[in-house]
CSV table of N, CA and C in Angstrom, one decimal:
chain,number,residue,atom,x,y,z
E,5,MET,N,-12.4,19.0,9.0
E,5,MET,CA,-11.0,19.3,8.6
E,5,MET,C,-10.7,18.6,7.3
E,6,LYS,N,-10.1,19.3,6.4
E,6,LYS,CA,-9.7,18.7,5.1
E,6,LYS,C,-8.4,17.9,5.3
E,7,LYS,N,-8.1,16.9,4.4
E,7,LYS,CA,-6.9,16.1,4.5
E,7,LYS,C,-5.7,17.0,4.5
E,8,GLN,N,-5.6,18.0,3.7
E,8,GLN,CA,-4.4,18.8,3.6
E,8,GLN,C,-4.2,19.5,5.0
E,9,GLU,N,-5.2,19.9,5.6
E,9,GLU,CA,-5.1,20.6,7.0
E,9,GLU,C,-4.5,19.5,8.0
E,10,ALA,N,-5.0,18.3,7.9
E,10,ALA,CA,-4.6,17.2,8.8
E,10,ALA,C,-3.1,16.9,8.5
E,11,GLU,N,-2.7,16.9,7.2
E,11,GLU,CA,-1.3,16.7,6.9
E,11,GLU,C,-0.4,17.7,7.5
E,12,ALA,N,-0.8,19.0,7.4
E,12,ALA,CA,0.0,20.1,8.0
E,12,ALA,C,0.1,19.9,9.5
E,13,LEU,N,-1.0,19.6,10.2
E,13,LEU,CA,-1.1,19.5,11.6
E,13,LEU,C,-0.3,18.2,12.1
E,14,ALA,N,-0.3,17.2,11.3
E,14,ALA,CA,0.4,15.9,11.6
E,14,ALA,C,1.9,16.1,11.7
E,15,ILE,N,2.4,17.0,10.9
E,15,ILE,CA,3.9,17.3,11.0
E,15,ILE,C,4.2,17.8,12.3
E,16,ASP,N,3.5,18.8,12.8
E,16,ASP,CA,3.7,19.4,14.2
E,16,ASP,C,3.5,18.4,15.3
E,17,LYS,N,2.4,17.7,15.2
E,17,LYS,CA,2.0,16.8,16.3
E,17,LYS,C,3.0,15.6,16.4
E,18,SER,N,3.4,15.1,15.2
E,18,SER,CA,4.4,14.0,15.2
E,18,SER,C,5.7,14.5,15.8
E,19,ARG,N,6.1,15.7,15.5
E,19,ARG,CA,7.4,16.2,16.0
E,19,ARG,C,7.3,16.3,17.5
E,20,VAL,N,6.2,16.7,18.1
E,20,VAL,CA,6.0,16.7,19.5
E,20,VAL,C,6.1,15.3,20.1
E,21,MET,N,5.5,14.3,19.5
E,21,MET,CA,5.5,13.0,20.0
E,21,MET,C,6.9,12.4,19.9
E,22,ILE,N,7.7,12.8,18.9
E,22,ILE,CA,9.1,12.3,18.8
E,22,ILE,C,9.9,13.0,19.9
E,23,GLU,N,9.6,14.2,20.2
E,23,GLU,CA,10.3,14.9,21.3
E,23,GLU,C,10.0,14.3,22.7
E,24,TYR,N,8.7,13.9,22.9
E,24,TYR,CA,8.4,13.2,24.1
E,24,TYR,C,9.2,11.9,24.2
E,25,LEU,N,9.2,11.1,23.1
E,25,LEU,CA,9.9,9.9,23.1
E,25,LEU,C,11.4,10.1,23.4
E,26,GLU,N,12.0,11.1,22.8
E,26,GLU,CA,13.4,11.4,23.1
E,26,GLU,C,13.6,11.7,24.6
E,27,GLN,N,12.8,12.5,25.2
E,27,GLN,CA,12.9,12.8,26.6
E,27,GLN,C,12.8,11.6,27.4
E,28,ILE,N,11.8,10.7,27.1
E,28,ILE,CA,11.6,9.5,27.9
E,28,ILE,C,12.8,8.6,27.8
E,29,LEU,N,13.2,8.4,26.6
E,29,LEU,CA,14.3,7.4,26.3
E,29,LEU,C,15.7,8.0,26.8
E,30,SER,N,15.8,9.3,27.1
E,30,SER,CA,17.0,9.9,27.6
E,30,SER,C,17.0,9.8,29.1
E,31,ASP,N,15.9,9.4,29.7
E,31,ASP,CA,15.8,9.3,31.2
E,31,ASP,C,16.5,8.0,31.7
E,32,ASP,N,16.2,7.6,32.9
E,32,ASP,CA,16.9,6.4,33.4
E,32,ASP,C,15.8,5.4,33.9
E,33,ASN,N,15.9,4.2,33.4
E,33,ASN,CA,15.0,3.1,33.9
E,33,ASN,C,13.5,3.4,33.8
E,34,ILE,N,13.1,3.9,32.6
E,34,ILE,CA,11.7,4.2,32.4
E,34,ILE,C,11.1,3.2,31.4
E,35,SER,N,9.9,2.7,31.8
E,35,SER,CA,9.2,1.9,30.8
E,35,SER,C,7.8,2.4,30.8
E,36,GLY,N,7.1,2.1,29.8
E,36,GLY,CA,5.7,2.5,29.7
E,36,GLY,C,5.1,2.3,28.3
E,37,ASN,N,4.0,3.0,28.1
E,37,ASN,CA,3.2,2.8,26.9
E,37,ASN,C,2.8,4.1,26.3
E,38,MET,N,2.8,4.2,25.0
E,38,MET,CA,2.3,5.3,24.2
E,38,MET,C,1.3,4.7,23.3
E,39,ILE,N,0.0,5.1,23.6
E,39,ILE,CA,-1.1,4.4,22.9
E,39,ILE,C,-1.9,5.5,22.1
E,40,PHE,N,-1.9,5.3,20.8
E,40,PHE,CA,-2.6,6.2,19.9
E,40,PHE,C,-4.0,5.6,19.7
E,41,SER,N,-5.0,6.4,19.9
E,41,SER,CA,-6.4,5.9,19.8
E,41,SER,C,-7.3,7.0,19.3
E,42,SER,N,-8.6,6.7,19.3
E,42,SER,CA,-9.6,7.7,18.8
E,42,SER,C,-10.6,7.8,19.9
E,43,ASN,N,-11.0,9.0,20.2
E,43,ASN,CA,-11.9,9.3,21.3
E,43,ASN,C,-12.9,10.4,20.9
E,44,LYS,N,-14.1,10.4,21.5
E,44,LYS,CA,-15.0,11.5,21.4
E,44,LYS,C,-14.6,12.5,22.4
E,45,ILE,N,-14.3,13.7,21.9
E,45,ILE,CA,-13.8,14.8,22.7
E,45,ILE,C,-15.0,15.8,22.8
E,46,ASP,N,-15.2,16.4,24.0
E,46,ASP,CA,-16.2,17.4,24.2
E,46,ASP,C,-16.0,18.5,23.3
E,47,GLY,N,-17.1,18.9,22.7
E,47,GLY,CA,-17.1,20.1,21.8
E,47,GLY,C,-16.8,19.7,20.3
E,48,GLU,N,-16.4,18.5,20.1
E,48,GLU,CA,-16.0,18.0,18.7
E,48,GLU,C,-17.2,17.2,18.1
E,49,LYS,N,-17.4,17.4,16.9
E,49,LYS,CA,-18.5,16.7,16.2
E,49,LYS,C,-18.1,15.2,15.9
E,50,GLU,N,-16.9,14.9,15.7
E,50,GLU,CA,-16.4,13.6,15.4
E,50,GLU,C,-15.3,13.1,16.3
E,51,LYS,N,-15.0,11.8,16.3
E,51,LYS,CA,-14.0,11.3,17.1
E,51,LYS,C,-12.6,11.9,16.6
E,52,MET,N,-11.7,12.1,17.6
E,52,MET,CA,-10.4,12.7,17.3
E,52,MET,C,-9.3,11.8,17.7
E,53,CYS,N,-8.2,11.9,17.1
E,53,CYS,CA,-7.0,11.1,17.4
E,53,CYS,C,-6.4,11.7,18.7
E,54,THR,N,-6.1,10.7,19.6
E,54,THR,CA,-5.5,11.0,20.9
E,54,THR,C,-4.3,10.1,21.2
E,55,VAL,N,-3.5,10.5,22.2
E,55,VAL,CA,-2.4,9.6,22.6
E,55,VAL,C,-2.4,9.7,24.1
E,56,ASP,N,-2.2,8.5,24.7
E,56,ASP,CA,-2.1,8.3,26.2
E,56,ASP,C,-0.6,7.8,26.4
E,57,ILE,N,0.1,8.6,27.2
E,57,ILE,CA,1.5,8.2,27.6
E,57,ILE,C,1.5,7.9,29.0
E,58,MET,N,1.7,6.6,29.4
E,58,MET,CA,1.7,6.2,30.8
E,58,MET,C,3.1,5.5,31.1
E,59,LEU,N,3.7,6.0,32.1
E,59,LEU,CA,5.1,5.6,32.5
E,59,LEU,C,5.1,4.9,33.8
E,60,ASN,N,6.1,4.1,34.0
E,60,ASN,CA,6.2,3.3,35.3
E,60,ASN,C,6.5,4.2,36.5
E,61,ASN,N,6.9,5.4,36.3
E,61,ASN,CA,7.2,6.3,37.4
E,61,ASN,C,6.0,7.1,37.8
E,62,GLY,N,4.8,6.7,37.3
E,62,GLY,CA,3.5,7.3,37.7
E,62,GLY,C,3.1,8.5,36.9
E,63,LYS,N,4.0,8.9,36.0
E,63,LYS,CA,3.6,10.1,35.2
E,63,LYS,C,2.8,9.6,34.0
E,64,ALA,N,1.8,10.4,33.7
E,64,ALA,CA,0.9,10.1,32.5
E,64,ALA,C,0.5,11.4,31.8
E,65,ARG,N,0.4,11.3,30.5
E,65,ARG,CA,-0.1,12.4,29.7
E,65,ARG,C,-1.2,11.9,28.8
E,66,HIS,N,-2.2,12.7,28.7
E,66,HIS,CA,-3.4,12.4,27.8
E,66,HIS,C,-3.5,13.6,26.9
E,67,LEU,N,-3.1,13.3,25.6
E,67,LEU,CA,-3.1,14.4,24.7
E,67,LEU,C,-4.0,14.3,23.5
E,68,LYS,N,-4.6,15.4,23.2
E,68,LYS,CA,-5.5,15.5,22.0
E,68,LYS,C,-4.6,15.9,20.8
E,69,LEU,N,-4.6,15.2,19.7
E,69,LEU,CA,-3.8,15.5,18.6
E,69,LEU,C,-4.5,16.5,17.7
E,70,GLY,N,-5.8,16.8,17.8
E,70,GLY,CA,-6.5,17.7,17.0
E,70,GLY,C,-6.7,17.3,15.6
E,71,ILE,N,-6.5,16.0,15.3
E,71,ILE,CA,-6.7,15.4,14.0
E,71,ILE,C,-7.9,14.5,14.0
E,72,PRO,N,-8.9,14.7,13.2
E,72,PRO,CA,-10.1,13.8,13.2
E,72,PRO,C,-9.7,12.4,12.9
E,73,SER,N,-10.4,11.4,13.5
E,73,SER,CA,-10.0,10.0,13.3
E,73,SER,C,-10.1,9.6,11.9
E,74,ILE,N,-10.9,10.2,11.1
E,74,ILE,CA,-11.0,9.9,9.7
E,74,ILE,C,-9.7,10.1,9.0
E,75,HIS,N,-8.8,10.9,9.5
E,75,HIS,CA,-7.5,11.2,9.0
E,75,HIS,C,-6.4,10.6,9.8
E,76,SER,N,-6.7,9.5,10.6
E,76,SER,CA,-5.7,8.9,11.4
E,76,SER,C,-4.5,8.4,10.6
E,77,ASP,N,-4.8,7.9,9.4
E,77,ASP,CA,-3.7,7.4,8.6
E,77,ASP,C,-2.7,8.5,8.3
E,78,VAL,N,-3.1,9.7,8.1
E,78,VAL,CA,-2.2,10.9,7.8
E,78,VAL,C,-1.2,11.0,9.0
E,79,PHE,N,-1.7,11.0,10.2
E,79,PHE,CA,-0.8,11.1,11.4
E,79,PHE,C,0.1,9.9,11.5
E,80,THR,N,-0.5,8.7,11.3
E,80,THR,CA,0.3,7.5,11.4
E,80,THR,C,1.4,7.4,10.4
E,81,LYS,N,1.2,7.8,9.2
E,81,LYS,CA,2.2,7.9,8.2
E,81,LYS,C,3.3,8.8,8.6
E,82,GLN,N,3.0,10.0,9.0
E,82,GLN,CA,4.0,11.0,9.4
E,82,GLN,C,4.8,10.6,10.6
E,83,PHE,N,4.1,10.0,11.6
E,83,PHE,CA,4.8,9.6,12.8
E,83,PHE,C,5.7,8.5,12.6
E,84,THR,N,5.3,7.5,11.8
E,84,THR,CA,6.2,6.3,11.6
E,84,THR,C,7.4,6.7,10.7
E,85,SER,N,7.2,7.6,9.8
E,85,SER,CA,8.3,8.2,9.0
E,85,SER,C,9.3,8.9,9.9
E,86,ASP,N,8.8,9.7,10.8
E,86,ASP,CA,9.6,10.4,11.7
E,86,ASP,C,10.3,9.5,12.7
E,87,LEU,N,9.7,8.4,13.1
E,87,LEU,CA,10.3,7.4,14.0
E,87,LEU,C,11.6,6.9,13.3
E,88,VAL,N,11.5,6.5,12.1
E,88,VAL,CA,12.6,6.0,11.3
E,88,VAL,C,13.7,7.0,11.2
E,89,ASP,N,13.3,8.2,10.7
E,89,ASP,CA,14.2,9.3,10.5
E,89,ASP,C,15.0,9.6,11.8
E,90,ARG,N,14.4,9.6,12.9
E,90,ARG,CA,15.0,10.0,14.1
E,90,ARG,C,15.8,8.9,14.8
E,91,PHE,N,15.3,7.7,14.8
E,91,PHE,CA,15.8,6.6,15.7
E,91,PHE,C,16.6,5.5,14.9
E,92,ALA,N,16.4,5.3,13.6
E,92,ALA,CA,16.9,4.2,12.9
E,92,ALA,C,18.4,4.1,13.0
E,93,LYS,N,19.1,5.2,13.0
E,93,LYS,CA,20.5,5.2,12.9
E,93,LYS,C,21.2,5.8,14.2
E,94,ASP,N,20.4,5.9,15.2
E,94,ASP,CA,21.0,6.3,16.5
E,94,ASP,C,21.8,5.2,17.2
E,95,ASP,N,22.8,5.6,17.9
E,95,ASP,CA,23.7,4.6,18.5
E,95,ASP,C,23.1,4.1,19.8
E,96,THR,N,22.3,4.9,20.5
E,96,THR,CA,21.8,4.4,21.8
E,96,THR,C,20.3,4.3,21.9
E,97,MET,N,19.6,4.8,20.9
E,97,MET,CA,18.1,4.7,20.9
E,97,MET,C,17.7,4.1,19.6
E,98,GLY,N,16.6,3.3,19.7
E,98,GLY,CA,16.1,2.7,18.4
E,98,GLY,C,14.6,2.3,18.5
E,99,VAL,N,14.1,1.8,17.4
E,99,VAL,CA,12.8,1.4,17.3
E,99,VAL,C,12.7,0.0,16.6
E,100,SER,N,11.8,-0.8,17.0
E,100,SER,CA,11.6,-2.1,16.4
E,100,SER,C,10.8,-2.0,15.1
E,101,GLN,N,10.7,-3.1,14.4
E,101,GLN,CA,9.8,-3.2,13.3
E,101,GLN,C,8.4,-3.3,13.9
E,102,PHE,N,7.4,-3.0,13.0
E,102,PHE,CA,6.0,-3.1,13.4
E,102,PHE,C,5.7,-4.6,13.5
E,103,PHE,N,4.9,-4.9,14.5
E,103,PHE,CA,4.4,-6.2,14.7
E,103,PHE,C,3.0,-6.2,15.3
E,104,GLU,N,2.3,-7.3,15.2
E,104,GLU,CA,0.9,-7.4,15.7
E,104,GLU,C,0.8,-8.7,16.4
E,105,ILE,N,0.3,-8.7,17.6
E,105,ILE,CA,0.0,-9.8,18.4
E,105,ILE,C,-1.5,-9.8,18.7
E,106,LYS,N,-2.2,-10.8,18.2
E,106,LYS,CA,-3.6,-10.9,18.4
E,106,LYS,C,-3.9,-11.9,19.5
E,107,SER,N,-4.4,-11.3,20.6
E,107,SER,CA,-4.7,-12.1,21.8
E,107,SER,C,-5.8,-11.4,22.5
E,108,MET,N,-6.0,-11.9,23.7
E,108,MET,CA,-7.0,-11.2,24.6
E,108,MET,C,-6.4,-9.9,25.2
E,109,PRO,N,-7.2,-8.9,25.2
E,109,PRO,CA,-6.7,-7.7,25.9
E,109,PRO,C,-6.4,-8.0,27.3
E,110,PRO,N,-5.4,-7.4,27.9
E,110,PRO,CA,-4.5,-6.4,27.4
E,110,PRO,C,-3.2,-6.8,26.8
E,111,THR,N,-3.1,-8.1,26.4
E,111,THR,CA,-1.9,-8.6,25.8
E,111,THR,C,-1.8,-8.4,24.3
E,112,SER,N,-2.9,-8.0,23.7
E,112,SER,CA,-2.9,-7.8,22.2
E,112,SER,C,-2.0,-6.5,22.0
E,113,ARG,N,-1.3,-6.6,20.9
E,113,ARG,CA,-0.5,-5.4,20.5
E,113,ARG,C,-0.5,-5.2,19.0
E,114,ARG,N,-0.4,-4.0,18.7
E,114,ARG,CA,-0.3,-3.6,17.3
E,114,ARG,C,0.5,-2.3,17.2
E,115,GLY,N,1.8,-2.5,17.1
E,115,GLY,CA,2.7,-1.4,17.1
E,115,GLY,C,4.2,-1.8,17.0
E,116,MET,N,5.0,-1.0,17.8
E,116,MET,CA,6.4,-1.2,17.8
E,116,MET,C,7.0,-0.8,19.1
E,117,ASP,N,8.2,-1.1,19.4
E,117,ASP,CA,8.9,-0.8,20.6
E,117,ASP,C,9.9,0.3,20.4
E,118,ALA,N,10.1,1.2,21.3
E,118,ALA,CA,11.2,2.2,21.3
E,118,ALA,C,12.1,1.9,22.5
E,119,ILE,N,13.4,1.8,22.3
E,119,ILE,CA,14.2,1.5,23.5
E,119,ILE,C,15.5,2.4,23.5
E,120,SER,N,16.1,2.5,24.6
E,120,SER,CA,17.4,3.1,24.7
E,120,SER,C,18.3,2.1,25.4
E,121,ILE,N,19.6,2.2,25.1
E,121,ILE,CA,20.6,1.3,25.6
E,121,ILE,C,21.5,2.1,26.5
E,122,ASN,N,21.9,1.5,27.7
E,122,ASN,CA,22.9,2.1,28.6
E,122,ASN,C,24.2,1.9,27.9
E,123,GLU,N,24.9,2.9,27.6
E,123,GLU,CA,26.2,2.8,26.9
E,123,GLU,C,27.3,2.1,27.7
E,124,GLU,N,27.2,2.2,29.0
E,124,GLU,CA,28.2,1.5,29.8
E,124,GLU,C,28.0,0.0,30.0
E,125,THR,N,26.7,-0.4,30.1
E,125,THR,CA,26.4,-1.8,30.4
E,125,THR,C,26.0,-2.5,29.1
E,126,GLY,N,25.5,-1.8,28.1
E,126,GLY,CA,25.0,-2.4,26.9
E,126,GLY,C,23.6,-3.0,27.1
E,127,LYS,N,23.0,-2.8,28.2
E,127,LYS,CA,21.7,-3.3,28.5
E,127,LYS,C,20.6,-2.3,28.2
E,128,ILE,N,19.4,-2.8,28.0
E,128,ILE,CA,18.2,-1.9,27.7
E,128,ILE,C,18.0,-1.0,29.0
E,129,ASN,N,17.9,0.3,28.8
E,129,ASN,CA,17.7,1.2,29.9
E,129,ASN,C,16.3,1.6,30.0
E,130,ASN,N,15.7,2.0,28.8
E,130,ASN,CA,14.3,2.4,28.8
E,130,ASN,C,13.6,1.7,27.7
E,131,HIS,N,12.3,1.5,27.9
E,131,HIS,CA,11.5,0.7,26.9
E,131,HIS,C,10.1,1.2,26.9
E,132,ILE,N,9.7,1.7,25.7
E,132,ILE,CA,8.3,2.2,25.5
E,132,ILE,C,7.6,1.4,24.5
E,133,LYS,N,6.4,0.9,24.8
E,133,LYS,CA,5.6,0.2,23.9
E,133,LYS,C,4.7,1.2,23.2
E,134,ILE,N,4.8,1.2,21.8
E,134,ILE,CA,4.0,2.2,21.0
E,134,ILE,C,2.9,1.3,20.4
E,135,ASP,N,1.6,1.6,20.7
E,135,ASP,CA,0.5,0.8,20.1
E,135,ASP,C,-0.5,1.7,19.4
E,136,PHE,N,-1.1,1.2,18.4
E,136,PHE,CA,-2.1,1.9,17.6
E,136,PHE,C,-3.5,1.2,17.8
E,137,TYR,N,-4.4,1.8,18.5
E,137,TYR,CA,-5.8,1.3,18.6
E,137,TYR,C,-6.7,1.8,17.6
E,138,SER,N,-6.4,3.0,17.1
E,138,SER,CA,-7.2,3.6,16.0
E,138,SER,C,-6.5,3.5,14.7
E,139,ILE,N,-7.1,2.7,13.8
E,139,ILE,CA,-6.4,2.5,12.5
E,139,ILE,C,-7.3,2.9,11.4
E,140,GLY,N,-6.7,3.4,10.3
E,140,GLY,CA,-7.5,3.8,9.1
E,140,GLY,C,-7.4,2.6,8.1
E,141,GLN,N,-7.9,2.9,7.0
E,141,GLN,CA,-8.0,1.8,5.9
E,141,GLN,C,-6.6,1.5,5.3
E,142,ASP,N,-5.7,2.5,5.4
E,142,ASP,CA,-4.3,2.3,4.9
E,142,ASP,C,-3.3,1.9,5.9
E,143,PHE,N,-3.7,1.6,7.1
E,143,PHE,CA,-2.8,1.4,8.2
E,143,PHE,C,-1.8,0.3,7.9
E,144,TYR,N,-2.2,-0.8,7.4
E,144,TYR,CA,-1.2,-1.9,7.2
E,144,TYR,C,-0.3,-1.6,6.0
E,145,SER,N,-0.7,-0.9,5.1
E,145,SER,CA,0.3,-0.5,4.0
E,145,SER,C,1.3,0.5,4.5
E,146,ILE,N,0.8,1.4,5.5
E,146,ILE,CA,1.7,2.3,6.1
E,146,ILE,C,2.8,1.6,6.9
E,147,MET,N,2.3,0.6,7.7
E,147,MET,CA,3.2,-0.2,8.5
E,147,MET,C,4.2,-1.0,7.6
E,148,LYS,N,3.7,-1.5,6.5
E,148,LYS,CA,4.6,-2.2,5.6
E,148,LYS,C,5.7,-1.2,5.1
E,149,GLU,N,5.3,0.0,4.7
E,149,GLU,CA,6.3,1.0,4.3
E,149,GLU,C,7.2,1.3,5.4
E,150,TYR,N,6.7,1.5,6.6
E,150,TYR,CA,7.6,1.7,7.8
E,150,TYR,C,8.6,0.6,8.0
E,151,ASN,N,8.2,-0.6,7.9
E,151,ASN,CA,9.2,-1.7,8.1
E,151,ASN,C,10.2,-1.7,7.0
E,152,GLU,N,9.8,-1.4,5.7
E,152,GLU,CA,10.7,-1.4,4.6
E,152,GLU,C,11.7,-0.3,4.8
E,153,LYS,N,11.3,0.9,5.2
E,153,LYS,CA,12.1,2.0,5.5
E,153,LYS,C,13.1,1.7,6.6
E,154,LEU,N,12.7,1.1,7.6
E,154,LEU,CA,13.5,0.7,8.7
E,154,LEU,C,14.6,-0.3,8.3
E,155,LYS,N,14.2,-1.3,7.5
E,155,LYS,CA,15.1,-2.3,7.0
E,155,LYS,C,16.2,-1.6,6.1
E,156,GLU,N,15.8,-0.7,5.3
E,156,GLU,CA,16.7,0.1,4.4
E,156,GLU,C,17.7,0.8,5.2
E,157,ALA,N,17.3,1.5,6.3
E,157,ALA,CA,18.2,2.2,7.2
E,157,ALA,C,19.2,1.2,7.9
E,158,GLN,N,18.7,0.1,8.3
E,158,GLN,CA,19.5,-0.9,8.9
E,158,GLN,C,20.6,-1.4,7.9
E,159,LYS,N,20.1,-1.6,6.7
E,159,LYS,CA,21.0,-2.1,5.6
E,159,LYS,C,22.1,-1.1,5.4
E,160,GLU,N,21.8,0.2,5.4
E,160,GLU,CA,22.8,1.3,5.2
E,160,GLU,C,23.8,1.3,6.3
E,161,ILE,N,23.3,1.0,7.5
E,161,ILE,CA,24.3,0.9,8.7
E,161,ILE,C,25.2,-0.2,8.5
E,162,GLU,N,24.7,-1.4,8.1
E,162,GLU,CA,25.6,-2.6,7.9
E,162,GLU,C,26.6,-2.3,6.8
E,163,GLU,N,26.1,-1.7,5.7
E,163,GLU,CA,27.1,-1.4,4.6
E,163,GLU,C,28.1,-0.5,5.1
E,164,ALA,N,27.8,0.5,5.9
E,164,ALA,CA,28.8,1.5,6.4
E,164,ALA,C,29.8,0.8,7.3
E,165,LYS,N,29.4,-0.2,8.1
E,165,LYS,CA,30.3,-0.9,8.9
E,165,LYS,C,31.3,-1.7,8.1
E,166,ILE,N,30.8,-2.3,7.0
E,166,ILE,CA,31.6,-3.1,6.2
E,166,ILE,C,32.7,-2.3,5.5
E,167,ARG,N,32.3,-1.1,5.1
E,167,ARG,CA,33.3,-0.2,4.4
E,167,ARG,C,34.4,0.3,5.3
E,168,LYS,N,34.1,0.3,6.6
E,168,LYS,CA,35.1,0.8,7.6
E,168,LYS,C,36.3,-0.1,7.7
């Protein structure tokens, strides 16, 4: 698959992942993990990008993204951009900045959190840990860009509050 094909596919696959997140965060008292990784898939010549979604209610989804691992940065860039666009300015759902915790598995993390707030209580209602196990050579620059875009969106929110 050429990079241009991966870019076109990443738009659709990212949209689907954002929809899954919206559904999960709209539910009640759900926590879980969304893990992006790379796996050898039967019938494929190379490793492919995959995502495992595992929730505390016992539901799990194992999805093939159809993007070769060599183009994982293409998907990561699209997905993180869509995360900011969808959740940065939402009143009840949001995403954290990218962070990395280097430790012994399973406590190591490389990703961000997505949460929803209960409007009545103001407490966290749902919490999804988003982690990236398959990273390309541009991963950290993509995450830096993600954090900067998220900070800019937060700055715009603060400025709008001041103007009110």
